[in-house]
Amino acid sequence: MELYALVMAGGGGTRFWPRSRQSHPKQFLRFRGERTLLQETVERLSAQVPPEKTWVITGAQHRSQAIEQVAEWLGEEQVIGEPSGRDTAACVGLGAALVSRQNPQAALLVVPADHIIEPVQEFRRAVHAAVQFLQDYPDRLITFGIPPTDPATGYGYIHQGEPLGKRQEIAAFQVREFREKPDFPTAQRMVASGEYYWNSGIFLWRVDTILQELALRRPALYAAVQEIANAWDSPDRDTVFQRTYNALERISIDYAVMQEAGQAGRVIVVHAPFRWDDVGSWLALERHNPQDAAGNTIQGLHCGVDTSHCVIVSDAGHLIATLGVRDLVIVQCGEVTLVTTRQSEADVKKLVEALRSRGWDQYL
């Protein structure tokens, strides 16, 4: 089965403000080492998917930046700039429609550009296993489930059902249902049951299958992406793309397809053997970088006295000095400095909304 890949590199990453801005969102940032999240994602795929079969879809305003970052692996024709952000259903539909022009029965692996996954070999083993499951169940949609390590309330959950065997020593199950972000007591019960996975947002399906699901559940979206794909090689491509895409419904693939398809028994969840982090907040730096003797995670120039359990980030050459503080997140980027507590840092998006309501878009 011929394998293609679609990297979803849109989104604003507002929880990483002020380092993540409208002009330079999360997927273009480095959180460890020398590679950005987008570069790590494309490199992770490169051993299994040829460059001419890998697509990156990002915002039109970020296309040149994405082209530059992935130039080591992909040509610029493989990077598509959305005229406007319409969420993941439109992105998936467009990618599937374009791949369908080349091979309507191809397998399409869909991955977000802003996850940290390791070890890479285990991710590739899981993809190989999922392709084998897809060969056995070509009319199903496959998602990758992350075994939960705690009752997190920031993730969606997948309720596993009947076991479907193993491939590459990796198990798969029928999906009973998708559950949206639960409250803490509910999350505790789900994790304790051993029957739930975190929803990774990573998918595998045949192109014709996902297009059929869109035609069934979101016919207007399906018709629109087919219109764009039909015009892709014509002189009217840009005009059709902008006019049609901007009018699309803004909805995620989870709400557009996966939840209903799961209830209809058409989704399989593959047990992910890799470590996964969606890098959802500044505290994620602690999981991927060393701490000093006082438990601080430092990226930048810092001098601290009586400072503990803080996350501190600054531009090169910009000193952050702290005295008598603990459990803070301090992030300096250019002309902006964020100071919050560990307990509140997950709500940075509220601060971004407050700045926007004041008309201070220059800081966003």
Short mmCIF file of the C-alpha atoms (twelve columns), coordinates in Angstrom:
data_MODEL
# 
_entry.id   MODEL 
# 
loop_
_atom_site.group_PDB 
_atom_site.id 
_atom_site.type_symbol 
_atom_site.label_atom_id 
_atom_site.label_alt_id 
_atom_site.label_comp_id 
_atom_site.label_asym_id 
_atom_site.label_seq_id 
_atom_site.Cartn_x 
_atom_site.Cartn_y 
_atom_site.Cartn_z 
_atom_site.pdbx_PDB_model_num 
ATOM 1   C CA . MET A 1   0.000   0.000  0.000   1 
ATOM 2   C CA . GLU A 2   1.473   3.324  -1.113  1 
ATOM 3   C CA . LEU A 3   2.011   5.649  1.861   1 
ATOM 4   C CA . TYR A 4   1.657   9.437  1.761   1 
ATOM 5   C CA . ALA A 5   1.959   11.899 4.651   1 
ATOM 6   C CA . LEU A 6   0.222   15.149 5.511   1 
ATOM 7   C CA . VAL A 7   1.794   17.457 8.085   1 
ATOM 8   C CA . MET A 8   -0.684  19.904 9.618   1 
ATOM 9   C CA . ALA A 9   1.380   23.001 10.410  1 
ATOM 10  C CA . GLY A 10  -1.290  25.633 10.962  1 
ATOM 11  C CA . GLY A 11  -2.431  27.049 14.273  1 
ATOM 12  C CA . GLY A 12  -1.192  29.907 16.380  1 
ATOM 13  C CA . GLY A 13  0.174   28.182 19.486  1 
ATOM 14  C CA . THR A 14  -1.126  30.932 21.771  1 
ATOM 15  C CA . ARG A 15  -0.278  28.984 24.925  1 
ATOM 16  C CA . PHE A 16  3.390   29.672 24.101  1 
ATOM 17  C CA . TRP A 17  3.000   33.425 23.907  1 
ATOM 18  C CA . PRO A 18  5.130   35.549 23.878  1 
ATOM 19  C CA . ARG A 19  7.665   33.288 22.120  1 
ATOM 20  C CA . SER A 20  4.918   32.025 19.821  1 
ATOM 21  C CA . ARG A 21  3.479   34.975 17.874  1 
ATOM 22  C CA . GLN A 22  1.195   35.374 14.878  1 
ATOM 23  C CA . SER A 23  4.301   35.848 12.742  1 
ATOM 24  C CA . HIS A 24  6.216   32.927 14.288  1 
ATOM 25  C CA . PRO A 25  3.892   30.298 15.822  1 
ATOM 26  C CA . LYS A 26  4.741   27.299 17.964  1 
ATOM 27  C CA . GLN A 27  5.537   24.795 15.203  1 
ATOM 28  C CA . PHE A 28  8.455   26.952 14.035  1 
ATOM 29  C CA . LEU A 29  10.067  27.086 17.493  1 
ATOM 30  C CA . ARG A 30  12.891  25.030 18.992  1 
ATOM 31  C CA . PHE A 31  12.119  23.410 22.325  1 
ATOM 32  C CA . ARG A 32  15.206  21.216 22.487  1 
ATOM 33  C CA . GLY A 33  18.268  20.762 20.339  1 
ATOM 34  C CA . GLU A 34  18.699  22.443 16.975  1 
ATOM 35  C CA . ARG A 35  15.529  21.327 15.185  1 
ATOM 36  C CA . THR A 36  12.191  23.113 15.310  1 
ATOM 37  C CA . LEU A 37  9.035   21.113 15.986  1 
ATOM 38  C CA . LEU A 38  8.164   21.227 12.278  1 
ATOM 39  C CA . GLN A 39  11.627  20.044 11.298  1 
ATOM 40  C CA . GLU A 40  11.514  17.185 13.801  1 
ATOM 41  C CA . THR A 41  8.149   16.126 12.384  1 
ATOM 42  C CA . VAL A 42  9.263   16.082 8.749   1 
ATOM 43  C CA . GLU A 43  12.520  14.337 9.611   1 
ATOM 44  C CA . ARG A 44  10.572  11.693 11.580  1 
ATOM 45  C CA . LEU A 45  8.547   10.886 8.462   1 
ATOM 46  C CA . SER A 46  11.431  10.914 6.002   1 
ATOM 47  C CA . ALA A 47  12.481  7.276  6.488   1 
ATOM 48  C CA . GLN A 48  9.031   5.939  5.548   1 
ATOM 49  C CA . VAL A 49  7.521   8.478  3.160   1 
ATOM 50  C CA . PRO A 50  9.346   9.830  0.068   1 
ATOM 51  C CA . PRO A 51  9.587   13.632 -0.188  1 
ATOM 52  C CA . GLU A 52  7.342   13.791 -3.249  1 
ATOM 53  C CA . LYS A 53  4.598   12.058 -1.224  1 
ATOM 54  C CA . THR A 54  4.856   14.309 1.837   1 
ATOM 55  C CA . TRP A 55  2.765   17.481 2.063   1 
ATOM 56  C CA . VAL A 56  2.923   20.310 4.574   1 
ATOM 57  C CA . ILE A 57  -0.133  22.550 4.939   1 
ATOM 58  C CA . THR A 58  0.370   25.784 6.832   1 
ATOM 59  C CA . GLY A 59  -1.008  29.311 6.803   1 
ATOM 60  C CA . ALA A 60  -0.308  31.327 3.658   1 
ATOM 61  C CA . GLN A 61  1.476   33.958 5.764   1 
ATOM 62  C CA . HIS A 62  3.858   31.263 7.055   1 
ATOM 63  C CA . ARG A 63  4.478   29.365 3.820   1 
ATOM 64  C CA . SER A 64  7.873   30.920 3.059   1 
ATOM 65  C CA . GLN A 65  9.000   30.236 6.617   1 
ATOM 66  C CA . ALA A 66  7.865   26.603 6.342   1 
ATOM 67  C CA . ILE A 67  9.583   26.192 2.964   1 
ATOM 68  C CA . GLU A 68  12.843  27.421 4.458   1 
ATOM 69  C CA . GLN A 69  12.586  25.117 7.466   1 
ATOM 70  C CA . VAL A 70  11.847  21.927 5.502   1 
ATOM 71  C CA . ALA A 71  14.133  22.602 2.525   1 
ATOM 72  C CA . GLU A 72  16.473  19.823 3.686   1 
ATOM 73  C CA . TRP A 73  13.724  17.270 2.977   1 
ATOM 74  C CA . LEU A 74  10.996  18.757 0.753   1 
ATOM 75  C CA . GLY A 75  10.671  20.951 -2.293  1 
ATOM 76  C CA . GLU A 76  8.620   24.130 -2.050  1 
ATOM 77  C CA . GLU A 77  5.855   22.650 -4.209  1 
ATOM 78  C CA . GLN A 78  5.115   20.257 -1.328  1 
ATOM 79  C CA . VAL A 79  4.279   23.150 1.029   1 
ATOM 80  C CA . ILE A 80  0.770   24.591 0.733   1 
ATOM 81  C CA . GLY A 81  -0.367  27.863 2.268   1 
ATOM 82  C CA . GLU A 82  -4.007  27.996 3.401   1 
ATOM 83  C CA . PRO A 83  -5.652  31.349 2.560   1 
ATOM 84  C CA . SER A 84  -7.208  31.267 6.041   1 
ATOM 85  C CA . GLY A 85  -7.248  28.917 8.998   1 
ATOM 86  C CA . ARG A 86  -10.320 26.662 8.789   1 
ATOM 87  C CA . ASP A 87  -9.284  24.047 11.421  1 
ATOM 88  C CA . THR A 88  -8.244  20.461 10.775  1 
ATOM 89  C CA . ALA A 89  -11.220 19.083 8.802   1 
ATOM 90  C CA . ALA A 90  -10.536 21.451 5.917   1 
ATOM 91  C CA . CYS A 91  -6.804  20.736 6.111   1 
ATOM 92  C CA . VAL A 92  -7.359  16.968 6.055   1 
ATOM 93  C CA . GLY A 93  -9.928  17.231 3.272   1 
ATOM 94  C CA . LEU A 94  -7.652  19.338 1.097   1 
ATOM 95  C CA . GLY A 95  -4.686  17.030 1.641   1 
ATOM 96  C CA . ALA A 96  -6.757  13.938 0.862   1 
ATOM 97  C CA . ALA A 97  -8.244  15.504 -2.281  1 
ATOM 98  C CA . LEU A 98  -4.794  16.417 -3.588  1 
ATOM 99  C CA . VAL A 99  -3.340  12.965 -2.859  1 
ATOM 100 C CA . SER A 100 -6.395  11.377 -4.497  1 
ATOM 101 C CA . ARG A 101 -5.346  12.955 -7.798  1 
ATOM 102 C CA . GLN A 102 -2.249  10.747 -7.693  1 
ATOM 103 C CA . ASN A 103 -3.583  7.606  -5.992  1 
ATOM 104 C CA . PRO A 104 -7.122  7.475  -4.584  1 
ATOM 105 C CA . GLN A 105 -6.372  4.199  -2.772  1 
ATOM 106 C CA . ALA A 106 -3.187  5.424  -1.105  1 
ATOM 107 C CA . ALA A 107 -2.735  5.361  2.660   1 
ATOM 108 C CA . LEU A 108 -2.501  8.860  4.140   1 
ATOM 109 C CA . LEU A 109 -0.720  9.426  7.459   1 
ATOM 110 C CA . VAL A 110 -1.855  12.687 9.088   1 
ATOM 111 C CA . VAL A 111 0.367   14.223 11.773  1 
ATOM 112 C CA . PRO A 112 0.392   17.559 13.604  1 
ATOM 113 C CA . ALA A 113 3.618   19.544 13.309  1 
ATOM 114 C CA . ASP A 114 3.873   20.510 16.975  1 
ATOM 115 C CA . HIS A 115 4.349   17.229 18.862  1 
ATOM 116 C CA . ILE A 116 7.469   15.744 20.416  1 
ATOM 117 C CA . ILE A 117 7.656   11.982 19.810  1 
ATOM 118 C CA . GLU A 118 10.411  9.635  20.899  1 
ATOM 119 C CA . PRO A 119 12.008  7.294  20.252  1 
ATOM 120 C CA . VAL A 120 11.599  7.815  16.536  1 
ATOM 121 C CA . GLN A 121 12.117  4.096  15.852  1 
ATOM 122 C CA . GLU A 122 9.022   3.258  17.911  1 
ATOM 123 C CA . PHE A 123 6.941   5.805  16.009  1 
ATOM 124 C CA . ARG A 124 8.009   4.227  12.738  1 
ATOM 125 C CA . ARG A 125 7.222   0.748  14.076  1 
ATOM 126 C CA . ALA A 126 3.745   1.953  15.045  1 
ATOM 127 C CA . VAL A 127 3.183   3.419  11.573  1 
ATOM 128 C CA . HIS A 128 4.282   0.154  9.988   1 
ATOM 129 C CA . ALA A 129 1.852   -1.768 12.208  1 
ATOM 130 C CA . ALA A 130 -0.973  0.665  11.440  1 
ATOM 131 C CA . VAL A 131 -0.422  0.256  7.688   1 
ATOM 132 C CA . GLN A 132 -0.743  -3.499 8.153   1 
ATOM 133 C CA . PHE A 133 -4.004  -3.032 10.059  1 
ATOM 134 C CA . LEU A 134 -5.222  -0.733 7.279   1 
ATOM 135 C CA . GLN A 135 -4.509  -3.417 4.709   1 
ATOM 136 C CA . ASP A 136 -6.737  -5.766 6.723   1 
ATOM 137 C CA . TYR A 137 -9.425  -3.111 7.365   1 
ATOM 138 C CA . PRO A 138 -9.242  -0.782 4.337   1 
ATOM 139 C CA . ASP A 139 -12.616 0.859  5.044   1 
ATOM 140 C CA . ARG A 140 -11.712 1.915  8.595   1 
ATOM 141 C CA . LEU A 141 -10.184 5.058  10.034  1 
ATOM 142 C CA . ILE A 142 -7.151  4.523  12.267  1 
ATOM 143 C CA . THR A 143 -6.029  6.737  15.124  1 
ATOM 144 C CA . PHE A 144 -3.081  6.350  17.489  1 
ATOM 145 C CA . GLY A 145 -3.918  6.173  21.187  1 
ATOM 146 C CA . ILE A 146 -1.468  7.265  23.892  1 
ATOM 147 C CA . PRO A 147 -1.549  5.234  27.135  1 
ATOM 148 C CA . PRO A 148 -2.375  7.870  29.788  1 
ATOM 149 C CA . THR A 149 0.161   8.475  32.534  1 
ATOM 150 C CA . ASP A 150 -2.129  10.652 34.655  1 
ATOM 151 C CA . PRO A 151 -5.764  11.849 34.705  1 
ATOM 152 C CA . ALA A 152 -5.093  14.835 32.466  1 
ATOM 153 C CA . THR A 153 -8.084  17.058 31.749  1 
ATOM 154 C CA . GLY A 154 -6.536  18.826 28.758  1 
ATOM 155 C CA . TYR A 155 -6.762  15.877 26.360  1 
ATOM 156 C CA . GLY A 156 -9.569  14.066 24.607  1 
ATOM 157 C CA . TYR A 157 -9.899  10.357 25.383  1 
ATOM 158 C CA . ILE A 158 -10.590 7.256  23.283  1 
ATOM 159 C CA . HIS A 159 -12.563 4.353  24.771  1 
ATOM 160 C CA . GLN A 160 -11.209 1.075  23.474  1 
ATOM 161 C CA . GLY A 161 -13.482 -1.827 22.606  1 
ATOM 162 C CA . GLU A 162 -12.979 -5.243 21.067  1 
ATOM 163 C CA . PRO A 163 -9.325  -6.259 20.503  1 
ATOM 164 C CA . LEU A 164 -8.327  -6.729 16.876  1 
ATOM 165 C CA . GLY A 165 -5.017  -8.501 17.370  1 
ATOM 166 C CA . LYS A 166 -1.440  -7.350 16.991  1 
ATOM 167 C CA . ARG A 167 0.909   -6.339 14.194  1 
ATOM 168 C CA . GLN A 168 4.627   -5.746 14.885  1 
ATOM 169 C CA . GLU A 169 3.730   -6.683 18.507  1 
ATOM 170 C CA . ILE A 170 1.470   -3.596 18.643  1 
ATOM 171 C CA . ALA A 171 -2.166  -4.047 19.646  1 
ATOM 172 C CA . ALA A 172 -5.215  -2.444 18.064  1 
ATOM 173 C CA . PHE A 173 -8.813  -2.180 19.230  1 
ATOM 174 C CA . GLN A 174 -12.188 -1.226 17.906  1 
ATOM 175 C CA . VAL A 175 -13.124 2.251  19.172  1 
ATOM 176 C CA . ARG A 176 -16.279 2.465  21.283  1 
ATOM 177 C CA . GLU A 177 -16.390 6.237  21.506  1 
ATOM 178 C CA . PHE A 178 -14.414 9.448  21.712  1 
ATOM 179 C CA . ARG A 179 -14.719 11.474 24.896  1 
ATOM 180 C CA . GLU A 180 -13.932 15.172 24.947  1 
ATOM 181 C CA . LYS A 181 -11.806 16.771 27.660  1 
ATOM 182 C CA . PRO A 182 -13.249 15.436 30.944  1 
ATOM 183 C CA . ASP A 183 -13.350 16.961 34.406  1 
ATOM 184 C CA . PHE A 184 -10.804 15.607 36.886  1 
ATOM 185 C CA . PRO A 185 -12.975 12.987 38.645  1 
ATOM 186 C CA . THR A 186 -14.104 11.607 35.282  1 
ATOM 187 C CA . ALA A 187 -10.521 11.498 34.032  1 
ATOM 188 C CA . GLN A 188 -9.498  9.635  37.182  1 
ATOM 189 C CA . ARG A 189 -12.179 6.994  36.592  1 
ATOM 190 C CA . MET A 190 -11.279 6.595  32.932  1 
ATOM 191 C CA . VAL A 191 -7.565  6.188  33.606  1 
ATOM 192 C CA . ALA A 192 -8.200  3.748  36.470  1 
ATOM 193 C CA . SER A 193 -10.347 1.568  34.192  1 
ATOM 194 C CA . GLY A 194 -7.443  0.868  31.843  1 
ATOM 195 C CA . GLU A 195 -9.828  1.150  28.894  1 
ATOM 196 C CA . TYR A 196 -8.960  4.632  27.657  1 
ATOM 197 C CA . TYR A 197 -6.241  6.275  25.608  1 
ATOM 198 C CA . TRP A 198 -5.357  9.915  25.145  1 
ATOM 199 C CA . ASN A 199 -6.297  11.085 21.656  1 
ATOM 200 C CA . SER A 200 -2.999  11.890 19.908  1 
ATOM 201 C CA . GLY A 201 -4.508  13.587 16.860  1 
ATOM 202 C CA . ILE A 202 -2.416  11.317 14.610  1 
ATOM 203 C CA . PHE A 203 -4.388  9.409  11.967  1 
ATOM 204 C CA . LEU A 204 -4.010  6.884  9.156   1 
ATOM 205 C CA . TRP A 205 -6.634  6.085  6.518   1 
ATOM 206 C CA . ARG A 206 -7.092  5.356  2.875   1 
ATOM 207 C CA . VAL A 207 -7.656  8.512  0.894   1 
ATOM 208 C CA . ASP A 208 -10.886 7.255  -0.668  1 
ATOM 209 C CA . THR A 209 -12.208 6.253  2.774   1 
ATOM 210 C CA . ILE A 210 -11.717 9.631  4.433   1 
ATOM 211 C CA . LEU A 211 -13.146 11.419 1.401   1 
ATOM 212 C CA . GLN A 212 -16.209 9.156  1.547   1 
ATOM 213 C CA . GLU A 213 -16.623 9.983  5.235   1 
ATOM 214 C CA . LEU A 214 -16.419 13.702 4.475   1 
ATOM 215 C CA . ALA A 215 -18.912 13.330 1.637   1 
ATOM 216 C CA . LEU A 216 -21.287 11.578 4.029   1 
ATOM 217 C CA . ARG A 217 -20.875 13.814 7.074   1 
ATOM 218 C CA . ARG A 218 -19.727 17.174 5.664   1 
ATOM 219 C CA . PRO A 219 -20.854 17.240 2.000   1 
ATOM 220 C CA . ALA A 220 -20.260 20.970 1.533   1 
ATOM 221 C CA . LEU A 221 -16.677 20.656 2.744   1 
ATOM 222 C CA . TYR A 222 -16.141 17.606 0.544   1 
ATOM 223 C CA . ALA A 223 -17.448 19.411 -2.541  1 
ATOM 224 C CA . ALA A 224 -15.268 22.427 -1.839  1 
ATOM 225 C CA . VAL A 225 -11.972 20.537 -1.484  1 
ATOM 226 C CA . GLN A 226 -12.768 18.547 -4.627  1 
ATOM 227 C CA . GLU A 227 -13.341 21.804 -6.495  1 
ATOM 228 C CA . ILE A 228 -9.958  23.087 -5.292  1 
ATOM 229 C CA . ALA A 229 -8.204  19.850 -6.256  1 
ATOM 230 C CA . ASN A 230 -9.806  19.866 -9.718  1 
ATOM 231 C CA . ALA A 231 -8.458  23.385 -10.298 1 
ATOM 232 C CA . TRP A 232 -4.999  22.651 -8.873  1 
ATOM 233 C CA . ASP A 233 -3.192  22.469 -12.218 1 
ATOM 234 C CA . SER A 234 -5.249  25.192 -13.902 1 
ATOM 235 C CA . PRO A 235 -4.541  28.932 -14.240 1 
ATOM 236 C CA . ASP A 236 -7.513  29.554 -11.910 1 
ATOM 237 C CA . ARG A 237 -5.986  27.605 -9.024  1 
ATOM 238 C CA . ASP A 238 -5.232  30.533 -6.710  1 
ATOM 239 C CA . THR A 239 -8.571  32.217 -7.343  1 
ATOM 240 C CA . VAL A 240 -10.553 29.032 -6.746  1 
ATOM 241 C CA . PHE A 241 -8.428  28.101 -3.728  1 
ATOM 242 C CA . GLN A 242 -8.916  31.422 -1.957  1 
ATOM 243 C CA . ARG A 243 -12.601 31.879 -2.777  1 
ATOM 244 C CA . THR A 244 -13.609 28.322 -1.927  1 
ATOM 245 C CA . TYR A 245 -11.392 27.705 1.095   1 
ATOM 246 C CA . ASN A 246 -12.297 30.943 2.846   1 
ATOM 247 C CA . ALA A 247 -15.969 29.949 2.732   1 
ATOM 248 C CA . LEU A 248 -15.410 26.563 4.394   1 
ATOM 249 C CA . GLU A 249 -16.864 25.621 7.759   1 
ATOM 250 C CA . ARG A 250 -14.363 25.983 10.598  1 
ATOM 251 C CA . ILE A 251 -14.424 22.586 12.305  1 
ATOM 252 C CA . SER A 252 -11.959 19.971 13.522  1 
ATOM 253 C CA . ILE A 253 -11.703 16.527 11.958  1 
ATOM 254 C CA . ASP A 254 -12.665 15.084 15.350  1 
ATOM 255 C CA . TYR A 255 -16.040 16.822 15.342  1 
ATOM 256 C CA . ALA A 256 -16.546 16.593 11.580  1 
ATOM 257 C CA . VAL A 257 -15.846 12.867 11.229  1 
ATOM 258 C CA . MET A 258 -14.157 10.935 14.009  1 
ATOM 259 C CA . GLN A 259 -16.754 11.113 16.783  1 
ATOM 260 C CA . GLU A 260 -19.649 9.990  14.601  1 
ATOM 261 C CA . ALA A 261 -17.513 7.414  12.791  1 
ATOM 262 C CA . GLY A 262 -16.390 6.042  16.153  1 
ATOM 263 C CA . GLN A 263 -19.967 5.575  17.287  1 
ATOM 264 C CA . ALA A 264 -20.687 3.834  13.968  1 
ATOM 265 C CA . GLY A 265 -17.895 1.310  14.597  1 
ATOM 266 C CA . ARG A 266 -15.667 2.586  11.813  1 
ATOM 267 C CA . VAL A 267 -12.584 3.615  13.836  1 
ATOM 268 C CA . ILE A 268 -9.615  1.578  15.076  1 
ATOM 269 C CA . VAL A 269 -7.212  2.745  17.757  1 
ATOM 270 C CA . VAL A 270 -3.603  1.541  17.618  1 
ATOM 271 C CA . HIS A 271 -1.698  1.408  20.909  1 
ATOM 272 C CA . ALA A 272 1.173   3.884  20.591  1 
ATOM 273 C CA . PRO A 273 4.467   2.434  21.880  1 
ATOM 274 C CA . PHE A 274 6.230   5.802  21.728  1 
ATOM 275 C CA . ARG A 275 6.431   8.679  24.204  1 
ATOM 276 C CA . TRP A 276 4.244   11.573 23.088  1 
ATOM 277 C CA . ASP A 277 4.026   15.182 24.194  1 
ATOM 278 C CA . ASP A 278 1.827   17.756 22.489  1 
ATOM 279 C CA . VAL A 279 3.949   20.478 24.135  1 
ATOM 280 C CA . GLY A 280 0.827   22.190 25.375  1 
ATOM 281 C CA . SER A 281 2.335   24.752 27.734  1 
ATOM 282 C CA . TRP A 282 5.570   26.271 28.999  1 
ATOM 283 C CA . LEU A 283 5.874   23.578 31.668  1 
ATOM 284 C CA . ALA A 284 6.551   21.102 28.848  1 
ATOM 285 C CA . LEU A 285 10.115  22.469 28.793  1 
ATOM 286 C CA . GLU A 286 10.729  20.646 32.064  1 
ATOM 287 C CA . ARG A 287 10.035  17.304 30.407  1 
ATOM 288 C CA . HIS A 288 12.602  17.807 27.663  1 
ATOM 289 C CA . ASN A 289 15.376  19.841 29.270  1 
ATOM 290 C CA . PRO A 290 17.532  19.401 32.380  1 
ATOM 291 C CA . GLN A 291 16.897  21.242 35.649  1 
ATOM 292 C CA . ASP A 292 19.461  22.928 37.868  1 
ATOM 293 C CA . ALA A 293 20.035  21.991 41.526  1 
ATOM 294 C CA . ALA A 294 17.052  24.103 42.632  1 
ATOM 295 C CA . GLY A 295 14.678  22.537 40.100  1 
ATOM 296 C CA . ASN A 296 14.718  25.456 37.677  1 
ATOM 297 C CA . THR A 297 14.501  24.966 33.902  1 
ATOM 298 C CA . ILE A 298 16.542  27.699 32.229  1 
ATOM 299 C CA . GLN A 299 16.779  28.660 28.565  1 
ATOM 300 C CA . GLY A 300 18.743  31.861 28.349  1 
ATOM 301 C CA . LEU A 301 20.806  34.090 30.619  1 
ATOM 302 C CA . HIS A 302 19.707  33.915 34.255  1 
ATOM 303 C CA . CYS A 303 21.073  34.851 37.646  1 
ATOM 304 C CA . GLY A 304 18.988  33.687 40.580  1 
ATOM 305 C CA . VAL A 305 19.207  33.854 44.353  1 
ATOM 306 C CA . ASP A 306 16.771  31.835 46.439  1 
ATOM 307 C CA . THR A 307 14.944  30.827 43.227  1 
ATOM 308 C CA . SER A 308 13.408  27.386 42.804  1 
ATOM 309 C CA . HIS A 309 11.081  25.357 40.583  1 
ATOM 310 C CA . CYS A 310 10.805  28.077 37.962  1 
ATOM 311 C CA . VAL A 311 10.780  27.963 34.164  1 
ATOM 312 C CA . ILE A 312 12.803  30.889 32.849  1 
ATOM 313 C CA . VAL A 313 13.282  31.711 29.159  1 
ATOM 314 C CA . SER A 314 14.999  34.714 27.583  1 
ATOM 315 C CA . ASP A 315 16.514  35.932 24.338  1 
ATOM 316 C CA . ALA A 316 20.258  35.631 23.867  1 
ATOM 317 C CA . GLY A 317 22.036  38.377 25.780  1 
ATOM 318 C CA . HIS A 318 18.969  39.376 27.821  1 
ATOM 319 C CA . LEU A 319 19.504  38.772 31.535  1 
ATOM 320 C CA . ILE A 320 16.677  37.691 33.814  1 
ATOM 321 C CA . ALA A 321 17.533  38.112 37.493  1 
ATOM 322 C CA . THR A 322 15.330  36.605 40.201  1 
ATOM 323 C CA . LEU A 323 15.379  36.879 43.970  1 
ATOM 324 C CA . GLY A 324 13.267  34.991 46.493  1 
ATOM 325 C CA . VAL A 325 10.770  33.430 44.079  1 
ATOM 326 C CA . ARG A 326 9.513   29.944 43.353  1 
ATOM 327 C CA . ASP A 327 6.987   28.213 41.099  1 
ATOM 328 C CA . LEU A 328 7.014   30.964 38.478  1 
ATOM 329 C CA . VAL A 329 7.111   30.929 34.678  1 
ATOM 330 C CA . ILE A 330 9.053   33.884 33.286  1 
ATOM 331 C CA . VAL A 331 9.400   34.241 29.524  1 
ATOM 332 C CA . GLN A 332 11.049  37.208 27.823  1 
ATOM 333 C CA . CYS A 333 10.847  37.557 24.059  1 
ATOM 334 C CA . GLY A 334 11.760  40.829 22.372  1 
ATOM 335 C CA . GLU A 335 9.773   43.678 23.867  1 
ATOM 336 C CA . VAL A 336 7.454   41.396 25.875  1 
ATOM 337 C CA . THR A 337 7.913   39.627 29.210  1 
ATOM 338 C CA . LEU A 338 5.425   37.129 30.647  1 
ATOM 339 C CA . VAL A 339 5.321   36.430 34.380  1 
ATOM 340 C CA . THR A 340 2.854   33.883 35.722  1 
ATOM 341 C CA . THR A 341 2.610   31.101 38.269  1 
ATOM 342 C CA . ARG A 342 2.915   27.425 37.488  1 
ATOM 343 C CA . GLN A 343 -0.754  27.054 38.431  1 
ATOM 344 C CA . SER A 344 -1.917  29.730 35.965  1 
ATOM 345 C CA . GLU A 345 0.424   29.246 33.019  1 
ATOM 346 C CA . ALA A 346 -2.013  26.974 31.188  1 
ATOM 347 C CA . ASP A 347 -4.328  29.979 30.865  1 
ATOM 348 C CA . VAL A 348 -1.918  32.145 28.857  1 
ATOM 349 C CA . LYS A 349 -4.492  32.082 26.064  1 
ATOM 350 C CA . LYS A 350 -6.758  34.262 28.249  1 
ATOM 351 C CA . LEU A 351 -4.001  36.868 28.445  1 
ATOM 352 C CA . VAL A 352 -3.626  36.808 24.665  1 
ATOM 353 C CA . GLU A 353 -7.360  37.391 24.325  1 
ATOM 354 C CA . ALA A 354 -7.151  40.305 26.780  1 
ATOM 355 C CA . LEU A 355 -4.382  41.916 24.736  1 
ATOM 356 C CA . ARG A 356 -6.408  41.474 21.567  1 
ATOM 357 C CA . SER A 357 -9.475  43.059 23.199  1 
ATOM 358 C CA . ARG A 358 -7.357  46.112 24.042  1 
ATOM 359 C CA . GLY A 359 -6.205  46.404 20.457  1 
ATOM 360 C CA . TRP A 360 -2.573  45.629 21.339  1 
ATOM 361 C CA . ASP A 361 -2.109  43.362 18.337  1 
ATOM 362 C CA . GLN A 362 1.464   44.558 17.885  1 
ATOM 363 C CA . TYR A 363 2.393   42.328 20.829  1 
ATOM 364 C CA . LEU A 364 0.659   39.271 19.392  1 
# 
